[in-house]
Amino acid sequence: MKATVLVSGGAGFIGSHVTVELVQAGYDVVIADNMSNCDETNYRGVCSILGKELPFVRMDFCDKEAVRNLFAKYPIDAVIHFAAFKAVGESVTNPLKYYSNNLESFINLLEVAVEKGGCNVLFSSSATVYGEPEKLPVTEESPRMPATSSYGNTKQMCEDILRDSVAAYPGIKGIALRYFNPIGAHPSALIGELPRGVPNNLVPFITQTAAGIRECLSIFGDDYPTPDGTCQRDYIDIVDLAKAHVAAVTRMLKDKMEAGYEIFNVGTGRPVSVMELVKAFEKVNHLKLNYRIAPRRPGDVTAIWADPAKANEKLGWKAERSIEETLESAWAWEKHIRNIK
Ligand code: WQD
């Protein structure tokens, strides 16, 4: 029998790509989303890619009764939890919104999982937990640094909540995946990132600038101690990232875990600077971007990239798409949603 995976936040950017890969790998998927930060575009895109409708429940994980009803209705073998607020800046000005939503939803999920006698729980964490690393690349053993935003703090707290729950409640198993910088879109261009308002993240800002929606990209700082003076990140293709989830869920369901709670970095291991990324985008898509050098953005770390060896070895997963393919897919998606030929 097929195992059923619940994807909370499954209508969002990462959740929609993960849903596609899970179904293509043979899992049944139930999507649950409150649609607070997205519309139906990605859900529709997922259904067209797969050629079928998937069960979709519009609900809020802060509503514990709704979570109970969901677990009563579907035979859930594993949960991938994406449902959370994710705007770093807003989390600094409105921390309580982030603590109440991101913690309560996850605690509700775990409480209901405990009531049901257990579940495999995959939590979507972030490389933000490493802060400004002293040694690069970062491994899973690298120290977590005090969070610089409430958003980042909720990631650290949820990791700890999962770790402690695994230790305390029989039947709960957990994996935290620490994502580096997910970018790009599905090769079909039917699903992708849909930021509301002015994008905070680099690649959506680039594609919107290329589309003429933003006048000029600001490159935040060119005086960092890096080869070209701009910050370095580990940009991970969204489809590669999605495949890491399939590998992690399969590891849990096949009882291959070496401990009840495991952590994996999900990155390429390859640092790319902001300037390199901009140049690669221009080259692969045959266009010129309007950009300027602007002051540093407060809170940015100079450089971070992953040591993905643990995921390579234990999950049998490796990032495969080149940065060029990824940047092509990001532009194809922007053109698709803006009706640009
Ligand atoms: C990447 C680089 C910027 C925009 C953030 C969160 C993290 C995670 C992913 C999400 C940096 C530069 C950016 C622009 C620029 N969380 N930049 N001009 O900051 O590495 O990570 O997003 O849910 O927790 O902190 O990603 O894409 O914002 O920035 O020059 O207009 O691009 O300075 O060096 P970041 P990013």
Coordinates of N, CA, C and O and ligand atoms in Angstrom, one line a residue, residues 86 88 126 128 151 181 200-202 205 217-220 231 233 235 274 297 300, ligand 1:
K86 N 7.2 33.6 7.2 CA 8.7 33.5 6.8 C 9.3 34.8 6.5 O 10.4 34.8 5.9
V88 N 11.5 37.6 7.3 CA 12.5 37.9 8.3 C 12.3 39.3 9.0 O 12.2 39.4 10.2
S126 N 16.3 25.8 8.6 CA 17.0 26.8 7.7 C 18.5 26.9 8.1 O 18.8 26.9 9.3
T128 N 19.8 29.5 8.4 CA 19.8 30.7 9.3 C 20.2 30.4 10.7 O 20.8 31.2 11.4
Y151 N 12.0 35.2 13.4 CA 11.8 34.1 12.4 C 12.8 33.0 12.6 O 12.5 31.8 12.7
N181 N 19.9 28.4 0.3 CA 19.0 29.4 -0.3 C 18.2 28.8 -1.5 O 18.8 28.7 -2.6
N200 N 11.9 40.2 -0.9 CA 13.0 40.4 0.0 C 14.2 39.6 -0.6 O 15.3 39.9 -0.3
N201 N 13.9 38.5 -1.2 CA 15.0 37.6 -1.6 C 15.5 37.9 -3.0 O 14.9 38.6 -3.8
L202 N 16.8 37.6 -3.2 CA 17.5 38.0 -4.4 C 16.9 37.6 -5.7 O 16.7 38.4 -6.6
F205 N 13.7 39.2 -6.9 CA 14.0 40.6 -7.2 C 14.6 40.7 -8.6 O 14.3 41.6 -9.4
L217 N 17.8 46.6 -9.5 CA 18.2 45.7 -8.4 C 19.3 46.4 -7.6 O 20.3 46.9 -8.2
S218 N 19.1 46.4 -6.3 CA 20.2 46.9 -5.4 C 21.0 45.7 -5.0 O 20.5 44.7 -4.4
I219 N 22.3 45.8 -5.2 CA 23.2 44.7 -4.7 C 23.7 45.2 -3.4 O 24.4 46.3 -3.3
F220 N 23.3 44.5 -2.3 CA 23.6 45.0 -1.0 C 25.0 44.8 -0.5 O 25.4 43.8 0.1
C231 N 28.3 39.3 -1.1 CA 28.1 38.1 -0.2 C 28.0 36.8 -0.9 O 27.6 36.8 -2.1
R233 N 26.5 32.8 -1.0 CA 25.5 31.9 -0.5 C 25.6 30.6 -1.2 O 26.2 30.5 -2.3
Y235 N 23.2 28.6 -3.2 CA 21.9 28.6 -3.8 C 21.5 27.2 -4.3 O 22.2 26.6 -5.1
V274 N 26.8 37.2 -5.0 CA 25.6 38.0 -5.5 C 26.0 38.4 -7.0 O 25.2 38.2 -7.9
R297 N 23.0 45.4 3.6 CA 21.7 45.2 4.3 C 21.9 44.7 5.7 O 22.6 43.7 5.9
D300 N 22.7 40.8 7.2 CA 23.2 39.9 6.3 C 24.5 39.3 6.8 O 25.4 40.0 7.3
Ligands
WQD1 C1 20.8 36.6 -0.7 C2 21.9 37.5 -1.0 C3 21.7 39.7 0.0 C4 18.2 41.0 -2.2 C5 17.0 34.7 3.6 C6 16.6 34.4 5.1 C7 16.8 33.0 5.3 C8 15.9 32.2 4.4 C9 16.2 32.6 3.0 C10 13.5 32.1 4.2 C11 22.4 38.4 0.2 C12 21.6 39.8 -1.5 C13 19.2 40.2 -1.7 C14 18.4 42.1 -3.0 C15 20.8 41.7 -2.8 N1 14.6 32.2 4.8 N2 20.5 40.6 -2.0 N3 19.7 42.5 -3.3 O1 19.4 36.7 3.2 O2 20.7 34.7 2.4 O3 18.4 34.4 3.4 O4 16.2 34.0 2.8 O5 12.5 31.8 4.3 O6 16.4 32.7 6.6 O7 17.5 35.2 5.9 O8 18.6 35.4 1.2 O9 17.8 36.0 -1.1 O10 17.4 37.6 0.8 O11 19.8 37.3 -0.1 O12 21.9 42.1 -3.0 O13 17.5 42.8 -3.5 O14 21.5 38.5 -1.9 O15 22.4 40.8 0.6 O16 23.7 38.5 0.2 P1 19.4 35.4 2.6 P2 18.3 36.6 0.2

